[in-house]
C-alpha atoms as one frame of an Amber mdcrd trajectory, in Angstrom:
protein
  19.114  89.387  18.098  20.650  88.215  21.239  23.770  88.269  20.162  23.774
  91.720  19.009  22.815  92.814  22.567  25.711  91.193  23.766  27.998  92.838
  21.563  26.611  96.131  21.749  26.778  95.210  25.787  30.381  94.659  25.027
  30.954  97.678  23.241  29.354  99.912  25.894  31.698  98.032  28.093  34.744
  98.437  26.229  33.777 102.341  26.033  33.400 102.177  29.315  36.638 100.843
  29.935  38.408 102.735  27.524  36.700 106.007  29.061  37.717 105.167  32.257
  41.384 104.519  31.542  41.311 107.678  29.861  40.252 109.321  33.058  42.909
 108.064  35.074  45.604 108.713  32.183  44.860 112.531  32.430  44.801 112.199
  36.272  47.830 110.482  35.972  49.383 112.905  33.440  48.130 116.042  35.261
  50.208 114.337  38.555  53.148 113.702  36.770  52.751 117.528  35.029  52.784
 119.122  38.425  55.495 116.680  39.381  57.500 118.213  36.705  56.717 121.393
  37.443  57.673 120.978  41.057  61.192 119.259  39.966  61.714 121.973  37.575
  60.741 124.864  40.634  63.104 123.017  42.971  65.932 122.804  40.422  65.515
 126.348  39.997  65.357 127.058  43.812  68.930 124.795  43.810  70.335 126.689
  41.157  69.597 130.117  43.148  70.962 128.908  46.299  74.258 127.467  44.324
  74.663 130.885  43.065  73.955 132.828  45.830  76.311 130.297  47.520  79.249
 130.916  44.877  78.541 134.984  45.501  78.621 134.257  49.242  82.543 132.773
  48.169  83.243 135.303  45.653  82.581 137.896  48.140  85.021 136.350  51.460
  87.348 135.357  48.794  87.566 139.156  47.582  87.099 140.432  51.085  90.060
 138.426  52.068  92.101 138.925  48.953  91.637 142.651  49.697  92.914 142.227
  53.327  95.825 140.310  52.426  96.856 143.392  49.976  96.344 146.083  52.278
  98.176 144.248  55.124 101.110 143.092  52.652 100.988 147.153  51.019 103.790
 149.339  51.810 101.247 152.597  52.120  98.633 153.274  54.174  96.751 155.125
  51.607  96.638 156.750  48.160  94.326 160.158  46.631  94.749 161.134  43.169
  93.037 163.242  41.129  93.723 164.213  36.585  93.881 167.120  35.772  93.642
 169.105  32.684  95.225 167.497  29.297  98.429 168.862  27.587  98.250 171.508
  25.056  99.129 168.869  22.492  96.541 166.543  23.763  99.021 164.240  24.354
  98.919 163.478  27.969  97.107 164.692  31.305  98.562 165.475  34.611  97.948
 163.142  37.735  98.077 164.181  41.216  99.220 161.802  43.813  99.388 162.419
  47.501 101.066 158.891  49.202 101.396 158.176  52.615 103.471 155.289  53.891
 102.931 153.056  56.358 106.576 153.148  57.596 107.974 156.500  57.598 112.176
 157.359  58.409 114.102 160.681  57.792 115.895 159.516  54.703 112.810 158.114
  52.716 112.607 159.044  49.584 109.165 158.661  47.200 109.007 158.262  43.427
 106.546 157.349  40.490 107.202 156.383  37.780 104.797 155.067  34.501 105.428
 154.565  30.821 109.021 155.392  30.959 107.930 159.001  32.737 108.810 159.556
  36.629 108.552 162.131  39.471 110.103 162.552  43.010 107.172 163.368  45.368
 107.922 166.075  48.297 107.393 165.330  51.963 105.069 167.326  54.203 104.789
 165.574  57.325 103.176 161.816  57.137 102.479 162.679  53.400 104.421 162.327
  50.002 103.105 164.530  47.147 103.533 165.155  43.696 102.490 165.159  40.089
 103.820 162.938  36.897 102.640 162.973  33.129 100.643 160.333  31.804  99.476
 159.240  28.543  96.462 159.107  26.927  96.755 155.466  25.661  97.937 153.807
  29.345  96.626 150.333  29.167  94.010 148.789  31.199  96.686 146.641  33.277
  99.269 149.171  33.789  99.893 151.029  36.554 102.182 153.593  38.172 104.354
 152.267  39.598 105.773 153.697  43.529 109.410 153.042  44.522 110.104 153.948
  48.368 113.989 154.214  48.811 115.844 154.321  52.213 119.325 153.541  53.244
 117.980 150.042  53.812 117.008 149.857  49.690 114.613 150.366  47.378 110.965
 148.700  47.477 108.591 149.089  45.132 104.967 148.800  44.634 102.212 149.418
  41.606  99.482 151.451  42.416  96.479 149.561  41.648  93.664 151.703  42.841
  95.085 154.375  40.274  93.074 154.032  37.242  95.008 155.658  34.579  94.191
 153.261  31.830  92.767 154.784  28.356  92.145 158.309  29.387  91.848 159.046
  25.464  88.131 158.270  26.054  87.275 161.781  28.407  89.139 164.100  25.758
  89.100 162.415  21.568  85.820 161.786  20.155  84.612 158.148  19.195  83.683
 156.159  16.257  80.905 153.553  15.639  80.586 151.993  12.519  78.107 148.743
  11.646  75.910 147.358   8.958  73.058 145.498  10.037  73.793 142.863   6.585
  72.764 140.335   4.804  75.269 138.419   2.462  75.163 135.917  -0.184  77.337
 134.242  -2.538  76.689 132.586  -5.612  78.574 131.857  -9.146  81.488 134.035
  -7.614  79.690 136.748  -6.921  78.976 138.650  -3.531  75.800 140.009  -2.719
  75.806 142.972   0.301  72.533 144.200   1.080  73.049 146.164   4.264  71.729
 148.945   6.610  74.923 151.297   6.982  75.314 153.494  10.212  78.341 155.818
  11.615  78.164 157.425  14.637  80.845 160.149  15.245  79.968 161.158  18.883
  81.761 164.167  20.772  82.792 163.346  24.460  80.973 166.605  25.195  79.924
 170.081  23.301  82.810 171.771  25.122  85.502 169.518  23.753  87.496 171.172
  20.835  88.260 167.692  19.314  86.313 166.498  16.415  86.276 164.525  12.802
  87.636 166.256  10.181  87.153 163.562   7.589  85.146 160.256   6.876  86.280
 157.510   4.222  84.600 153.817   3.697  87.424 151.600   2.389  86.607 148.079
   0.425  89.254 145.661   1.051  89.544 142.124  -0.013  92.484 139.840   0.814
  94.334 142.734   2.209  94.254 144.841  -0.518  92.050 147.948  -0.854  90.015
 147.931  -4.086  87.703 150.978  -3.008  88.384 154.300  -1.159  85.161 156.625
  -0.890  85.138 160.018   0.962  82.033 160.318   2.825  82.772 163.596   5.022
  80.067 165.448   3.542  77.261 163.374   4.046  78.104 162.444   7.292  78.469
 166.082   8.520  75.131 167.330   7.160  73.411 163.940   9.127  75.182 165.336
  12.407  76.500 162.575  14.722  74.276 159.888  13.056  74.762 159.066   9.293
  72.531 155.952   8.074  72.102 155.368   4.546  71.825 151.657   2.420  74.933
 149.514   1.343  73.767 147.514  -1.636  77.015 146.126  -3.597  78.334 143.183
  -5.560  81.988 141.602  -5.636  83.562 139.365  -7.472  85.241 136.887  -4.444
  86.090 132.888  -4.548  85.005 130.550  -1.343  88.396 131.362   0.326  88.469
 135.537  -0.182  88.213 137.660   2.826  86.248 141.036   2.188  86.257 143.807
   4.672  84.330 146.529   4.838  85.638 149.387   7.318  85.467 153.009   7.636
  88.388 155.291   8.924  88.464 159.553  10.536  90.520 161.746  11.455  90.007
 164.034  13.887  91.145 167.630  14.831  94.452 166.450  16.176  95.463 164.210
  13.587  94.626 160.439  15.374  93.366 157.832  13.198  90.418 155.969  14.132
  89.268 153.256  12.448  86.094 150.625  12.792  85.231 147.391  10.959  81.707
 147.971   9.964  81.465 144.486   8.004  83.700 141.225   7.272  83.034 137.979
   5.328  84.663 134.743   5.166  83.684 131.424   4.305  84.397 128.777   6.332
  85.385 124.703   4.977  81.973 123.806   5.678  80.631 127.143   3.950  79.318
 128.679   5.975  79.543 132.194   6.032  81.235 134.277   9.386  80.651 137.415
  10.066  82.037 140.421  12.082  79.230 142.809  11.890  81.101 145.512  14.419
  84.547 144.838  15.162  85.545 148.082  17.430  87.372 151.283  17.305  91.586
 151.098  16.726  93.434 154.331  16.712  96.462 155.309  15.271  99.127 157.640
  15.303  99.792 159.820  12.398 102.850 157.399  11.288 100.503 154.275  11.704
 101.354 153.233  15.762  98.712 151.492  16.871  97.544 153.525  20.445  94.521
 151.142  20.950  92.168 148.198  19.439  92.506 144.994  18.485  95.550 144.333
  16.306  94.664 141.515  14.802  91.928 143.006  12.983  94.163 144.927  10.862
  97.603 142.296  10.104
């Protein structure tokens, strides 16, 4: 009987014991918690002050950048405005008025850009003129300004002219994607997709728009499918969705791309991959569910995109 007191003694004790440790393990656990939480608040305070640090450099770096260019510029200052485009949509006009910062009696001001140039015509402290320029300029190009006197010629580009891809105020744009989901199995691929096209008009006023829709089936480069779909996306208006449910026969190393192409009003080509599948060595599957608009000329040029999506 004694005995049993003890032990139960010694189990109330051990209880005890036990309770007690337990006590100071959540104590201990709620301190280390909040320790966490405090490391975690001041790693994110260090991380805000690092970047607002870095922005702090960004910002004298482009402040100083910008100083260095305007003291090493031959001009003092540059307006330009575009105008109108061609008749033949082909190019707009741009408006430059250029003053330099040195000016002598013989100086003589030119532009030039994509093989096009102008002279521009004094009037006082001021040089102005106009030049052609393309629709397709790329984003890095620039016009460049040549300032000839009987010392030489200098040039300079105009960087703060923004002539790049002026296609995008006057053609209307294409946007193509399947929301998919793709499976192969005993040589056989499975599409089961969401299909959307979006033909949208830069405004109502613009005269430019599709004239025809076809979705083109391609696998290692060679087009097994051609389907006009100009009706039925003209009678959804500028948003056609619809379901892509199809099969192919493919191996593990076939490419199959899935990409619809319009013309519009002045004869561009625009094309958009909507889908593309490949399976990698470790198979798994890759996907370019939107892959961006390319135009072409009517003889195939490529104006703008990404080339590589169509070698």
């Amino acid at each position: 009987m004694g005995e049993s007191k003890k032990q139960i003694n010694s189990n109330r004790i051990i209880i005890l014991l036990l309770a007690v440790l337990l006590v100071v393990g959540a104590v201990k656990i709620a301190t280390l918690t909040d320790d966490v939480k405090n490391l975690k608040r001041q790693n994110s305070n260090l991380d805000s002050e690092i970047q607002m640090l870095k922005n702090e450099i960004n910002s004298i770096y482009n402040n100083v950048d910008k100083q260095l260019k305007e003291q090493a510029s031959l001009i003092s200052g540059v307006d330009y405005n575009i105008g109108n485009p061609s008749e033949d949509m082909k190019s707009v006009q741009l408006s430059l008025t250029v003053v330099p910062k040195m000016i002598s009696d013989d100086m003589e001001l030119s532009v030039a850009i994509e093989g096009n140039s102008a002279l521009l015509e004094r009037n006082g402290n001021e040089f102005t003129g106009t030049i052609d320029v393309g629709l397709f300029v790329d984003y890095d190009q620039w016009p460049l300004l040549s300032i000839k006197t009987s010392e030489g010629t200098k040039t300079e580009y105009l960087e703060g002219v923004d002539v790049s891809y002026l296609f995008s105020d006057h053609l209307p744009a294409l946007e193509a994607d399947m929301s998919a989901s793709s499976k192969l199995s005993n040589g056989k691929l499975q599409i089961d997709a969401g299909f959307r096209i979006s033909s949208k008009p830069v405004s109502e006023k613009t005269p430019i728009t599709f004239t025809s829709f076809i979705l083109v089936e391609e696998v290692n480069g060679k087009e097994i499918s051609r389907q006009d779909i100009t009706n039925e996306v003209r009678k959804s208006g500028e948003n056609y969705n619809t379901r892509y449910i199809k099969s192919f026969e493919v191996s593990s190393e076939d490419t199959l791309k899935v990409y619809v192409i319009a013309e519009d009003s002045l004869g561009y080509i625009h094309k958009t991959l909507v889908h593309y599948w490949i399976e990698s060595e470790n198979g798994a599957q890759a996907e370019t569910v939107f892959g961006g608009e390319t135009i072409f000329d009517k003889n195939g040029n490529m104006l703008y995109g990404d080339k590589s999506l169509w070698g």
